[in-house]
mmCIF file of N, CA and C in Angstrom:
data_model
loop_
_atom_site.group_PDB
_atom_site.id
_atom_site.type_symbol
_atom_site.label_atom_id
_atom_site.label_comp_id
_atom_site.label_asym_id
_atom_site.label_seq_id
_atom_site.Cartn_x
_atom_site.Cartn_y
_atom_site.Cartn_z
ATOM 1 N N MET A 1 115.983 -38.713 -81.358
ATOM 2 C CA MET A 1 115.980 -39.951 -81.649
ATOM 3 C C MET A 1 115.952 -40.884 -80.595
ATOM 4 N N MET A 2 115.251 -41.987 -81.072
ATOM 5 C CA MET A 2 115.269 -42.214 -79.471
ATOM 6 C C MET A 2 116.010 -43.365 -79.552
ATOM 7 N N ASN A 3 116.182 -43.482 -78.246
ATOM 8 C CA ASN A 3 117.442 -44.690 -77.583
ATOM 9 C C ASN A 3 117.211 -46.144 -77.707
ATOM 10 N N SER A 4 115.741 -46.692 -78.286
ATOM 11 C CA SER A 4 115.521 -48.582 -77.841
ATOM 12 C C SER A 4 113.809 -48.299 -78.467
ATOM 13 N N ALA A 5 114.247 -49.945 -78.788
ATOM 14 C CA ALA A 5 112.965 -49.695 -79.847
ATOM 15 C C ALA A 5 111.487 -49.871 -79.196
ATOM 16 N N ASN A 6 111.572 -49.936 -77.997
ATOM 17 C CA ASN A 6 110.633 -49.758 -76.886
ATOM 18 C C ASN A 6 110.505 -48.108 -76.787
ATOM 19 N N GLU A 7 111.251 -47.682 -76.272
ATOM 20 C CA GLU A 7 111.015 -46.290 -76.206
ATOM 21 C C GLU A 7 109.693 -45.858 -77.437
ATOM 22 N N TRP A 8 110.568 -45.931 -78.577
ATOM 23 C CA TRP A 8 110.161 -45.792 -79.893
ATOM 24 C C TRP A 8 108.987 -46.173 -79.351
ATOM 25 N N GLN A 9 108.188 -47.197 -79.519
ATOM 26 C CA GLN A 9 107.246 -47.876 -79.768
ATOM 27 C C GLN A 9 105.681 -48.026 -78.458
ATOM 28 N N THR A 10 106.645 -47.191 -77.381
ATOM 29 C CA THR A 10 106.010 -46.671 -76.039
ATOM 30 C C THR A 10 105.770 -44.650 -77.091
ATOM 31 N N ALA A 11 106.779 -44.162 -77.620
ATOM 32 C CA ALA A 11 106.074 -43.048 -78.158
ATOM 33 C C ALA A 11 105.419 -42.193 -79.341
ATOM 34 N N LEU A 12 105.514 -43.384 -80.429
ATOM 35 C CA LEU A 12 104.704 -43.581 -81.898
ATOM 36 C C LEU A 12 103.325 -43.654 -81.511
ATOM 37 N N PRO A 13 102.380 -44.292 -80.694
ATOM 38 C CA PRO A 13 101.242 -43.862 -81.258
ATOM 39 C C PRO A 13 100.865 -42.849 -79.920
ATOM 40 N N GLU A 14 101.484 -41.911 -79.628
ATOM 41 C CA GLU A 14 101.338 -40.847 -78.460
ATOM 42 C C GLU A 14 101.004 -40.038 -80.079
ATOM 43 N N PHE A 15 102.248 -40.023 -80.839
ATOM 44 C CA PHE A 15 102.824 -39.555 -81.690
ATOM 45 C C PHE A 15 101.792 -38.856 -82.850
ATOM 46 N N LEU A 16 101.754 -40.413 -83.223
ATOM 47 C CA LEU A 16 100.129 -40.655 -84.376
ATOM 48 C C LEU A 16 98.957 -40.376 -83.961
ATOM 49 N N LEU A 17 98.437 -40.809 -82.776
ATOM 50 C CA LEU A 17 97.455 -39.812 -82.454
ATOM 51 C C LEU A 17 97.287 -38.026 -82.296
ATOM 52 N N GLU A 18 98.487 -37.237 -82.093
ATOM 53 C CA GLU A 18 98.580 -36.256 -81.855
ATOM 54 C C GLU A 18 98.767 -35.208 -83.101
ATOM 55 N N ALA A 19 99.748 -36.474 -84.012
ATOM 56 C CA ALA A 19 99.603 -36.065 -85.219
ATOM 57 C C ALA A 19 98.146 -35.518 -85.988
ATOM 58 N N GLU A 20 97.478 -36.733 -86.136
ATOM 59 C CA GLU A 20 95.768 -37.605 -86.664
ATOM 60 C C GLU A 20 95.379 -36.195 -86.169
ATOM 61 N N MET A 21 95.724 -35.651 -84.866
ATOM 62 C CA MET A 21 94.695 -34.706 -84.785
ATOM 63 C C MET A 21 94.839 -33.168 -85.222
ATOM 64 N N LEU A 22 95.840 -32.977 -84.860
ATOM 65 C CA LEU A 22 96.800 -31.157 -85.842
ATOM 66 C C LEU A 22 96.346 -31.158 -87.211
ATOM 67 N N LEU A 23 96.733 -32.960 -87.953
ATOM 68 C CA LEU A 23 95.816 -32.940 -89.437
ATOM 69 C C LEU A 23 94.675 -32.653 -89.793
ATOM 70 N N ALA A 24 93.546 -33.072 -88.639
ATOM 71 C CA ALA A 24 92.306 -32.584 -88.413
ATOM 72 C C ALA A 24 92.307 -31.159 -88.391
ATOM 73 N N LYS A 25 92.934 -30.074 -87.769
ATOM 74 C CA LYS A 25 92.448 -29.195 -87.108
ATOM 75 C C LYS A 25 93.000 -28.713 -88.424
ATOM 76 N N SER A 26 93.939 -29.587 -89.706
ATOM 77 C CA SER A 26 94.759 -28.418 -90.388
ATOM 78 C C SER A 26 93.012 -28.630 -91.182
ATOM 79 N N GLU A 27 93.385 -30.241 -91.038
ATOM 80 C CA GLU A 27 92.114 -30.206 -92.378
ATOM 81 C C GLU A 27 90.772 -29.349 -92.542
ATOM 82 N N GLU A 28 90.187 -29.071 -91.063
ATOM 83 C CA GLU A 28 88.777 -28.186 -90.918
ATOM 84 C C GLU A 28 89.375 -26.933 -91.324
ATOM 85 N N CYS A 29 90.910 -26.164 -91.073
ATOM 86 C CA CYS A 29 90.730 -25.158 -91.131
ATOM 87 C C CYS A 29 90.579 -24.547 -92.869
ATOM 88 N N LEU A 30 90.780 -25.296 -93.761
ATOM 89 C CA LEU A 30 90.888 -25.423 -95.316
ATOM 90 C C LEU A 30 89.884 -25.422 -95.152
ATOM 91 N N ASN A 31 88.824 -26.469 -94.904
ATOM 92 C CA ASN A 31 87.256 -26.549 -94.985
ATOM 93 C C ASN A 31 87.044 -25.228 -94.738
ATOM 94 N N HIS A 32 87.223 -25.094 -94.122
ATOM 95 C CA HIS A 32 86.658 -23.244 -93.409
ATOM 96 C C HIS A 32 87.044 -22.301 -94.550
ATOM 97 N N LEU A 33 87.952 -22.695 -95.051
ATOM 98 C CA LEU A 33 89.021 -21.315 -95.659
ATOM 99 C C LEU A 33 88.225 -21.401 -97.955
ATOM 100 N N HIS A 34 87.178 -22.883 -97.670
ATOM 101 C CA HIS A 34 86.763 -22.956 -99.371
ATOM 102 C C HIS A 34 85.213 -21.865 -98.891
ATOM 103 N N LEU A 35 84.992 -21.897 -97.126
ATOM 104 C CA LEU A 35 83.284 -21.384 -97.283
ATOM 105 C C LEU A 35 83.807 -20.213 -96.874
ATOM 106 N N ILE A 36 84.681 -19.309 -96.270
ATOM 107 C CA ILE A 36 85.042 -17.776 -95.532
ATOM 108 C C ILE A 36 86.206 -17.555 -96.167
ATOM 109 N N ARG A 37 86.981 -17.229 -97.309
ATOM 110 C CA ARG A 37 88.420 -17.157 -98.042
ATOM 111 C C ARG A 37 89.237 -16.399 -97.081
ATOM 112 N N ASN A 38 88.635 -14.696 -97.123
ATOM 113 C CA ASN A 38 89.814 -14.111 -95.932
ATOM 114 C C ASN A 38 89.599 -14.623 -94.440
ATOM 115 N N ASP A 39 89.709 -15.431 -94.125
ATOM 116 C CA ASP A 39 89.446 -15.923 -92.693
ATOM 117 C C ASP A 39 90.833 -15.993 -92.248
ATOM 118 N N SER A 40 91.632 -14.789 -91.754
ATOM 119 C CA SER A 40 93.042 -15.216 -91.235
ATOM 120 C C SER A 40 93.110 -16.152 -90.204
ATOM 121 N N ASP A 41 92.205 -16.058 -88.969
ATOM 122 C CA ASP A 41 92.244 -17.104 -87.925
ATOM 123 C C ASP A 41 92.247 -18.108 -88.689
ATOM 124 N N ALA A 42 91.790 -18.769 -89.652
ATOM 125 C CA ALA A 42 91.837 -19.536 -89.945
ATOM 126 C C ALA A 42 92.921 -20.499 -90.828
ATOM 127 N N ILE A 43 93.069 -19.894 -91.677
ATOM 128 C CA ILE A 43 94.933 -18.847 -92.200
ATOM 129 C C ILE A 43 95.868 -19.579 -90.915
ATOM 130 N N ASP A 44 95.831 -18.605 -89.753
ATOM 131 C CA ASP A 44 96.545 -18.734 -88.448
ATOM 132 C C ASP A 44 96.389 -19.900 -88.133
ATOM 133 N N CYS A 45 96.215 -20.544 -87.885
ATOM 134 C CA CYS A 45 95.251 -21.897 -87.658
ATOM 135 C C CYS A 45 95.732 -23.114 -87.991
ATOM 136 N N MET A 46 96.135 -23.330 -89.366
ATOM 137 C CA MET A 46 97.059 -24.094 -90.507
ATOM 138 C C MET A 46 98.087 -23.690 -90.055
ATOM 139 N N LYS A 47 98.440 -22.715 -90.096
ATOM 140 C CA LYS A 47 100.378 -22.224 -89.888
ATOM 141 C C LYS A 47 100.563 -23.429 -88.411
ATOM 142 N N THR A 48 99.859 -22.919 -87.688
ATOM 143 C CA THR A 48 100.475 -23.313 -85.983
ATOM 144 C C THR A 48 100.278 -24.595 -86.292
ATOM 145 N N SER A 49 99.377 -25.614 -86.799
ATOM 146 C CA SER A 49 98.902 -27.204 -86.884
ATOM 147 C C SER A 49 100.502 -28.005 -87.494
ATOM 148 N N LEU A 50 100.463 -27.082 -88.697
ATOM 149 C CA LEU A 50 101.267 -27.621 -89.156
ATOM 150 C C LEU A 50 102.708 -27.238 -88.575
ATOM 151 N N ALA A 51 103.183 -26.416 -88.185
ATOM 152 C CA ALA A 51 104.189 -26.309 -87.590
ATOM 153 C C ALA A 51 104.818 -26.911 -86.172
ATOM 154 N N LYS A 52 103.554 -27.028 -85.670
ATOM 155 C CA LYS A 52 103.662 -28.324 -84.323
ATOM 156 C C LYS A 52 103.732 -29.281 -84.505
ATOM 157 N N LEU A 53 103.063 -30.032 -86.148
ATOM 158 C CA LEU A 53 102.853 -30.966 -86.486
ATOM 159 C C LEU A 53 104.835 -31.297 -87.115
ATOM 160 N N ALA A 54 105.431 -30.599 -87.334
ATOM 161 C CA ALA A 54 106.586 -30.489 -88.176
ATOM 162 C C ALA A 54 107.581 -30.841 -86.158
ATOM 163 N N GLU A 55 106.928 -30.211 -85.756
ATOM 164 C CA GLU A 55 107.978 -30.194 -84.147
ATOM 165 C C GLU A 55 108.256 -31.460 -83.632
ATOM 166 N N LYS A 56 106.986 -31.401 -83.624
ATOM 167 C CA LYS A 56 106.878 -33.343 -83.255
ATOM 168 C C LYS A 56 106.536 -34.102 -83.986
ATOM 169 N N ALA A 57 107.410 -34.095 -85.545
ATOM 170 C CA ALA A 57 107.677 -35.536 -85.670
ATOM 171 C C ALA A 57 109.650 -35.155 -86.014
ATOM 172 N N ASP A 58 109.927 -33.887 -85.911
ATOM 173 C CA ASP A 58 111.583 -33.452 -85.366
ATOM 174 C C ASP A 58 111.337 -34.241 -83.732
ATOM 175 N N GLY A 59 111.158 -34.381 -82.559
ATOM 176 C CA GLY A 59 110.692 -35.329 -81.486
ATOM 177 C C GLY A 59 111.162 -36.428 -81.935
ATOM 178 N N LEU A 60 111.038 -36.923 -83.331
ATOM 179 C CA LEU A 60 110.886 -38.401 -83.452
ATOM 180 C C LEU A 60 112.089 -38.970 -84.687
ATOM 181 N N ALA A 61 112.387 -37.812 -85.173
ATOM 182 C CA ALA A 61 112.998 -38.129 -85.895
ATOM 183 C C ALA A 61 112.472 -37.983 -87.029
ATOM 184 N N LEU A 62 111.311 -37.934 -87.586
ATOM 185 C CA LEU A 62 110.827 -38.262 -88.417
ATOM 186 C C LEU A 62 111.211 -36.844 -89.821
ATOM 187 N N GLN A 63 112.023 -37.232 -90.719
ATOM 188 C CA GLN A 63 112.887 -35.780 -91.247
ATOM 189 C C GLN A 63 111.718 -35.843 -92.507
ATOM 190 N N ALA A 64 111.314 -36.288 -92.503
ATOM 191 C CA ALA A 64 110.479 -36.647 -94.231
ATOM 192 C C ALA A 64 109.186 -36.097 -93.812
ATOM 193 N N ILE A 65 108.604 -36.390 -92.658
ATOM 194 C CA ILE A 65 107.563 -36.115 -91.997
ATOM 195 C C ILE A 65 107.586 -34.083 -91.849
ATOM 196 N N SER A 66 108.683 -33.815 -90.951
ATOM 197 C CA SER A 66 108.849 -32.321 -90.047
ATOM 198 C C SER A 66 109.285 -31.285 -91.270
ATOM 199 N N GLU A 67 110.447 -32.249 -92.533
ATOM 200 C CA GLU A 67 110.351 -31.183 -93.650
ATOM 201 C C GLU A 67 109.132 -30.437 -94.509
ATOM 202 N N PHE A 68 108.326 -31.932 -94.689
ATOM 203 C CA PHE A 68 107.138 -31.473 -95.554
ATOM 204 C C PHE A 68 106.273 -30.427 -94.724
ATOM 205 N N SER A 69 105.187 -30.933 -93.578
ATOM 206 C CA SER A 69 104.919 -30.402 -93.032
ATOM 207 C C SER A 69 105.725 -28.414 -92.864
ATOM 208 N N ARG A 70 107.351 -28.294 -92.518
ATOM 209 C CA ARG A 70 107.249 -27.283 -92.350
ATOM 210 C C ARG A 70 107.893 -26.605 -93.835
ATOM 211 N N HIS A 71 107.632 -26.763 -94.538
ATOM 212 C CA HIS A 71 107.514 -26.204 -96.029
ATOM 213 C C HIS A 71 106.237 -26.025 -96.502
ATOM 214 N N ILE A 72 105.041 -27.031 -96.187
ATOM 215 C CA ILE A 72 103.655 -26.871 -96.825
ATOM 216 C C ILE A 72 103.475 -24.871 -95.700
ATOM 217 N N GLN A 73 103.521 -24.807 -94.191
ATOM 218 C CA GLN A 73 103.563 -24.265 -93.398
ATOM 219 C C GLN A 73 104.467 -22.777 -94.379
ATOM 220 N N TYR A 74 105.456 -22.998 -94.718
ATOM 221 C CA TYR A 74 106.423 -21.945 -94.956
ATOM 222 C C TYR A 74 105.484 -21.105 -95.901
ATOM 223 N N LEU A 75 104.716 -22.283 -97.051
ATOM 224 C CA LEU A 75 103.957 -21.721 -98.469
ATOM 225 C C LEU A 75 103.320 -21.212 -98.080
ATOM 226 N N ILE A 76 102.205 -21.321 -96.754
ATOM 227 C CA ILE A 76 101.067 -19.865 -96.356
ATOM 228 C C ILE A 76 101.627 -19.355 -96.060
ATOM 229 N N ALA A 77 102.984 -19.024 -94.861
ATOM 230 C CA ALA A 77 103.231 -18.332 -94.735
ATOM 231 C C ALA A 77 103.581 -17.127 -95.034
ATOM 232 N N ASN A 78 104.191 -17.678 -96.099
ATOM 233 C CA ASN A 78 105.166 -16.576 -96.990
ATOM 234 C C ASN A 78 104.440 -16.070 -98.268
ATOM 235 N N ALA A 79 103.030 -16.784 -98.316
ATOM 236 C CA ALA A 79 102.076 -16.500 -99.766
ATOM 237 C C ALA A 79 101.535 -14.624 -99.220
ATOM 238 N N VAL A 80 101.749 -14.166 -100.715
ATOM 239 C CA VAL A 80 101.812 -12.631 -100.621
ATOM 240 C C VAL A 80 100.375 -12.369 -100.851
ATOM 241 N N SER A 81 99.553 -12.818 -100.472
ATOM 242 C CA SER A 81 97.972 -12.704 -100.238
ATOM 243 C C SER A 81 97.140 -13.801 -99.492
ATOM 244 N N PRO A 82 97.848 -14.708 -98.035
ATOM 245 C CA PRO A 82 97.781 -15.514 -97.686
ATOM 246 C C PRO A 82 95.658 -15.863 -97.297
ATOM 247 N N VAL A 83 95.519 -14.356 -97.300
ATOM 248 C CA VAL A 83 93.797 -14.762 -97.219
ATOM 249 C C VAL A 83 92.917 -14.663 -98.292
ATOM 250 N N GLN A 84 93.875 -14.650 -99.568
ATOM 251 C CA GLN A 84 92.746 -14.590 -100.932
ATOM 252 C C GLN A 84 93.622 -15.867 -101.778
ATOM 253 N N LEU A 85 93.517 -17.199 -101.272
ATOM 254 C CA LEU A 85 93.428 -18.238 -101.340
ATOM 255 C C LEU A 85 92.122 -18.768 -102.834
ATOM 256 N N HIS A 86 92.562 -18.912 -103.460
ATOM 257 C CA HIS A 86 91.296 -19.884 -105.211
ATOM 258 C C HIS A 86 91.470 -20.931 -104.729
ATOM 259 N N ASP A 87 90.463 -22.074 -105.062
ATOM 260 C CA ASP A 87 90.244 -22.803 -105.617
ATOM 261 C C ASP A 87 91.071 -23.975 -105.043
ATOM 262 N N GLN A 88 92.740 -23.641 -106.214
ATOM 263 C CA GLN A 88 93.184 -24.401 -106.915
ATOM 264 C C GLN A 88 94.268 -24.838 -105.340
ATOM 265 N N ALA A 89 94.473 -23.183 -105.074
ATOM 266 C CA ALA A 89 95.607 -23.251 -104.291
ATOM 267 C C ALA A 89 94.795 -24.062 -103.316
ATOM 268 N N LEU A 90 93.769 -23.946 -102.435
ATOM 269 C CA LEU A 90 93.145 -24.917 -101.143
ATOM 270 C C LEU A 90 93.289 -26.236 -101.429
ATOM 271 N N ASP A 91 92.701 -26.778 -102.933
ATOM 272 C CA ASP A 91 92.790 -28.189 -103.874
ATOM 273 C C ASP A 91 94.017 -28.928 -103.672
ATOM 274 N N ALA A 92 95.219 -27.692 -103.958
ATOM 275 C CA ALA A 92 96.777 -27.843 -103.968
ATOM 276 C C ALA A 92 96.865 -28.140 -102.210
ATOM 277 N N LEU A 93 96.550 -27.067 -101.363
ATOM 278 C CA LEU A 93 97.046 -27.804 -99.537
ATOM 279 C C LEU A 93 96.203 -29.311 -99.587
ATOM 280 N N HIS A 94 95.009 -29.644 -99.926
ATOM 281 C CA HIS A 94 94.705 -30.715 -99.088
ATOM 282 C C HIS A 94 95.312 -31.904 -99.866
ATOM 283 N N ASP A 95 95.906 -31.488 -100.823
ATOM 284 C CA ASP A 95 96.572 -33.065 -101.801
ATOM 285 C C ASP A 95 97.814 -32.991 -100.268
ATOM 286 N N CYS A 96 98.462 -31.974 -99.867
ATOM 287 C CA CYS A 96 99.798 -31.993 -99.206
ATOM 288 C C CYS A 96 98.762 -32.919 -97.532
ATOM 289 N N LEU A 97 98.178 -32.502 -97.138
ATOM 290 C CA LEU A 97 97.176 -33.014 -95.951
ATOM 291 C C LEU A 97 96.980 -34.636 -96.333
ATOM 292 N N THR A 98 96.403 -34.237 -96.888
ATOM 293 C CA THR A 98 96.333 -36.429 -97.590
ATOM 294 C C THR A 98 97.551 -37.177 -97.728
ATOM 295 N N LEU A 99 98.514 -36.084 -98.171
ATOM 296 C CA LEU A 99 99.371 -37.150 -98.463
ATOM 297 C C LEU A 99 100.436 -37.179 -97.081
ATOM 298 N N LEU A 100 100.084 -35.888 -96.709
ATOM 299 C CA LEU A 100 100.998 -36.106 -94.406
ATOM 300 C C LEU A 100 100.205 -37.369 -94.083
ATOM 301 N N ALA A 101 98.682 -36.885 -94.187
ATOM 302 C CA ALA A 101 97.927 -38.371 -93.611
ATOM 303 C C ALA A 101 98.655 -40.007 -94.571
ATOM 304 N N TRP A 102 98.774 -40.104 -95.292
ATOM 305 C CA TRP A 102 99.438 -41.260 -95.753
ATOM 306 C C TRP A 102 100.330 -41.352 -95.721
ATOM 307 N N GLN A 103 101.483 -40.328 -95.092
ATOM 308 C CA GLN A 103 102.943 -40.866 -94.957
ATOM 309 C C GLN A 103 102.748 -41.328 -93.447
ATOM 310 N N LEU A 104 101.675 -40.681 -92.581
ATOM 311 C CA LEU A 104 101.290 -41.386 -91.182
ATOM 312 C C LEU A 104 101.203 -42.636 -90.189
ATOM 313 N N GLU A 105 100.627 -43.266 -92.153
ATOM 314 C CA GLU A 105 100.035 -44.341 -91.848
ATOM 315 C C GLU A 105 100.946 -45.958 -92.140
ATOM 316 N N LEU A 106 101.918 -45.119 -93.107
ATOM 317 C CA LEU A 106 102.563 -45.335 -94.033
ATOM 318 C C LEU A 106 104.515 -45.836 -92.410
ATOM 319 N N ILE A 107 104.250 -45.246 -91.406
ATOM 320 C CA ILE A 107 105.335 -45.646 -90.519
ATOM 321 C C ILE A 107 105.461 -46.689 -89.953
ATOM 322 N N ASP A 108 106.922 -47.307 -90.231
ATOM 323 C CA ASP A 108 107.307 -48.854 -89.255
ATOM 324 C C ASP A 108 106.439 -48.867 -87.522
ATOM 325 N N ILE A 109 105.665 -49.263 -87.076
ATOM 326 C CA ILE A 109 105.838 -49.082 -86.018
ATOM 327 C C ILE A 109 107.133 -49.729 -85.110
ATOM 328 N N ARG A 110 107.870 -50.640 -85.511
ATOM 329 C CA ARG A 110 108.920 -51.563 -85.150
ATOM 330 C C ARG A 110 110.360 -50.534 -85.162
ATOM 331 N N THR A 111 110.235 -50.232 -86.589
ATOM 332 C CA THR A 111 111.254 -49.405 -86.655
ATOM 333 C C THR A 111 111.364 -47.393 -86.359
ATOM 334 N N GLY A 112 110.468 -47.641 -87.276
ATOM 335 C CA GLY A 112 110.290 -45.963 -87.103
ATOM 336 C C GLY A 112 110.219 -45.066 -88.228
ATOM 337 N N GLU A 113 111.306 -45.677 -89.307
ATOM 338 C CA GLU A 113 111.264 -45.776 -90.775
ATOM 339 C C GLU A 113 110.724 -45.268 -91.567
ATOM 340 N N LEU A 114 110.424 -44.418 -92.339
ATOM 341 C CA LEU A 114 109.624 -44.246 -93.225
ATOM 342 C C LEU A 114 110.090 -44.214 -94.454
ATOM 343 N N GLY A 115 110.205 -45.243 -95.381
ATOM 344 C CA GLY A 115 110.935 -45.455 -96.507
ATOM 345 C C GLY A 115 110.179 -44.908 -97.328
ATOM 346 N N LEU A 116 109.963 -43.908 -97.954
ATOM 347 C CA LEU A 116 109.094 -43.238 -99.176
ATOM 348 C C LEU A 116 110.214 -42.383 -100.127
ATOM 349 N N ASP A 117 110.043 -42.459 -101.777
ATOM 350 C CA ASP A 117 110.421 -41.547 -102.267
ATOM 351 C C ASP A 117 109.910 -40.258 -102.289
ATOM 352 N N ASP A 118 110.241 -39.095 -102.145
ATOM 353 C CA ASP A 118 109.902 -37.790 -102.343
ATOM 354 C C ASP A 118 109.326 -36.939 -103.169
ATOM 355 N N SER A 119 109.945 -37.992 -104.408
ATOM 356 C CA SER A 119 109.082 -37.307 -105.997
ATOM 357 C C SER A 119 107.888 -36.742 -105.805
ATOM 358 N N GLU A 120 106.786 -37.494 -104.624
ATOM 359 C CA GLU A 120 104.921 -37.205 -105.018
ATOM 360 C C GLU A 120 105.442 -35.267 -103.732
ATOM 361 N N GLN A 121 105.783 -35.744 -102.765
ATOM 362 C CA GLN A 121 106.313 -34.476 -101.767
ATOM 363 C C GLN A 121 106.457 -33.414 -102.775
ATOM 364 N N THR A 122 108.214 -33.440 -103.711
ATOM 365 C CA THR A 122 108.287 -32.086 -104.627
ATOM 366 C C THR A 122 107.319 -31.766 -104.829
ATOM 367 N N SER A 123 106.874 -32.773 -106.316
ATOM 368 C CA SER A 123 105.718 -32.589 -106.839
ATOM 369 C C SER A 123 104.544 -31.637 -105.906
ATOM 370 N N LEU A 124 103.900 -32.063 -105.213
ATOM 371 C CA LEU A 124 102.929 -31.268 -104.887
ATOM 372 C C LEU A 124 103.552 -30.009 -103.797
ATOM 373 N N ILE A 125 104.690 -29.387 -103.598
ATOM 374 C CA ILE A 125 105.344 -28.518 -103.391
ATOM 375 C C ILE A 125 105.352 -27.647 -104.778
ATOM 376 N N ALA A 126 105.949 -27.688 -105.559
ATOM 377 C CA ALA A 126 105.894 -27.456 -106.553
ATOM 378 C C ALA A 126 104.393 -26.695 -107.307
ATOM 379 N N THR A 127 103.283 -27.493 -107.323
ATOM 380 C CA THR A 127 102.072 -27.236 -106.648
ATOM 381 C C THR A 127 101.495 -26.860 -106.186
ATOM 382 N N VAL A 128 101.674 -26.371 -104.842
ATOM 383 C CA VAL A 128 101.601 -25.385 -104.262
ATOM 384 C C VAL A 128 102.124 -23.636 -104.431
ATOM 385 N N THR A 129 103.092 -24.098 -105.017
ATOM 386 C CA THR A 129 104.388 -23.236 -104.863
ATOM 387 C C THR A 129 103.346 -22.414 -106.305
ATOM 388 N N SER A 130 102.875 -23.084 -107.695
ATOM 389 C CA SER A 130 102.178 -22.420 -109.070
ATOM 390 C C SER A 130 101.420 -21.892 -108.501
ATOM 391 N N GLN A 131 100.600 -22.428 -107.234
ATOM 392 C CA GLN A 131 98.963 -21.967 -106.677
ATOM 393 C C GLN A 131 99.145 -20.700 -106.322
ATOM 394 N N ILE A 132 100.140 -20.433 -105.792
ATOM 395 C CA ILE A 132 100.064 -19.883 -104.197
ATOM 396 C C ILE A 132 101.552 -18.571 -103.920
ATOM 397 N N PRO A 133 101.196 -17.736 -105.097
ATOM 398 C CA PRO A 133 102.593 -17.019 -105.416
ATOM 399 C C PRO A 133 103.810 -16.680 -103.975
ATOM 400 N N GLN A 134 104.541 -16.067 -104.065
ATOM 401 C CA GLN A 134 105.898 -16.376 -102.603
ATOM 402 C C GLN A 134 105.783 -15.235 -102.723
ATOM 403 N N LYS A 135 106.120 -14.226 -101.492
ATOM 404 C CA LYS A 135 106.552 -13.028 -101.090
ATOM 405 C C LYS A 135 108.320 -12.837 -101.567
ATOM 406 N N ASP A 136 108.692 -13.785 -100.876
ATOM 407 C CA ASP A 136 110.359 -14.034 -101.432
ATOM 408 C C ASP A 136 110.437 -14.730 -102.003
ATOM 409 N N TYR A 137 110.769 -14.545 -103.251
ATOM 410 C CA TYR A 137 111.161 -15.929 -105.022
ATOM 411 C C TYR A 137 112.440 -16.554 -104.754
ATOM 412 N N GLY A 138 113.312 -15.285 -104.472
ATOM 413 C CA GLY A 138 114.545 -16.324 -103.902
ATOM 414 C C GLY A 138 115.036 -17.165 -102.488
ATOM 415 N N HIS A 139 114.166 -16.750 -101.777
ATOM 416 C CA HIS A 139 114.595 -17.507 -100.627
ATOM 417 C C HIS A 139 113.579 -19.119 -100.848
ATOM 418 N N GLN A 140 112.347 -19.073 -102.125
ATOM 419 C CA GLN A 140 111.421 -20.147 -102.038
ATOM 420 C C GLN A 140 112.809 -20.513 -103.218
ATOM 421 N N GLN A 141 113.090 -20.108 -104.200
ATOM 422 C CA GLN A 141 114.129 -20.860 -105.026
ATOM 423 C C GLN A 141 114.961 -22.112 -104.350
ATOM 424 N N ARG A 142 115.624 -21.722 -102.990
ATOM 425 C CA ARG A 142 116.413 -22.776 -102.753
ATOM 426 C C ARG A 142 116.024 -22.846 -101.405
ATOM 427 N N LEU A 143 114.414 -23.459 -101.443
ATOM 428 C CA LEU A 143 113.951 -23.977 -100.506
ATOM 429 C C LEU A 143 113.652 -25.017 -101.307
ATOM 430 N N GLN A 144 113.312 -24.986 -102.891
ATOM 431 C CA GLN A 144 112.972 -25.974 -103.649
ATOM 432 C C GLN A 144 114.220 -26.926 -104.060
ATOM 433 N N GLN A 145 115.155 -26.220 -104.009
ATOM 434 C CA GLN A 145 116.606 -27.075 -104.410
ATOM 435 C C GLN A 145 116.907 -28.235 -103.268
ATOM 436 N N ARG A 146 116.572 -27.133 -102.021
ATOM 437 C CA ARG A 146 116.694 -29.025 -100.613
ATOM 438 C C ARG A 146 116.034 -29.931 -100.817
ATOM 439 N N SER A 147 115.024 -29.623 -101.919
ATOM 440 C CA SER A 147 114.113 -30.731 -102.094
ATOM 441 C C SER A 147 113.947 -31.590 -102.605
#
């Protein structure tokens, strides 16, 4: 967490720039998967980008963004068959990336707060979960209960 408003106002623009690049990279990987379904490099790239975004958001105490990014990354990583994602699964992941981009724009540049209702995140996670069968259903239930 930042010690002062000045520190926050200095760190936020750098974070936002990096977050936009990570989201763009994830989106590029997702678009690639629409063309080539079984590209494990694209899957790995998306997982890595989301994990980095979560880590960077943690550094600024942006919990809603870090948890959502980490949750999406987990759902991809824990997929029964991550290289067999169908159009509905890819569309659901696209919706998650769109929401993340929108949330980044809503961060208050003075306070660093992101006032939002997490119901849309919860709904999108449920959609992704229904579209991407998971390896460990028990762990997934625990994640959903935390959301």
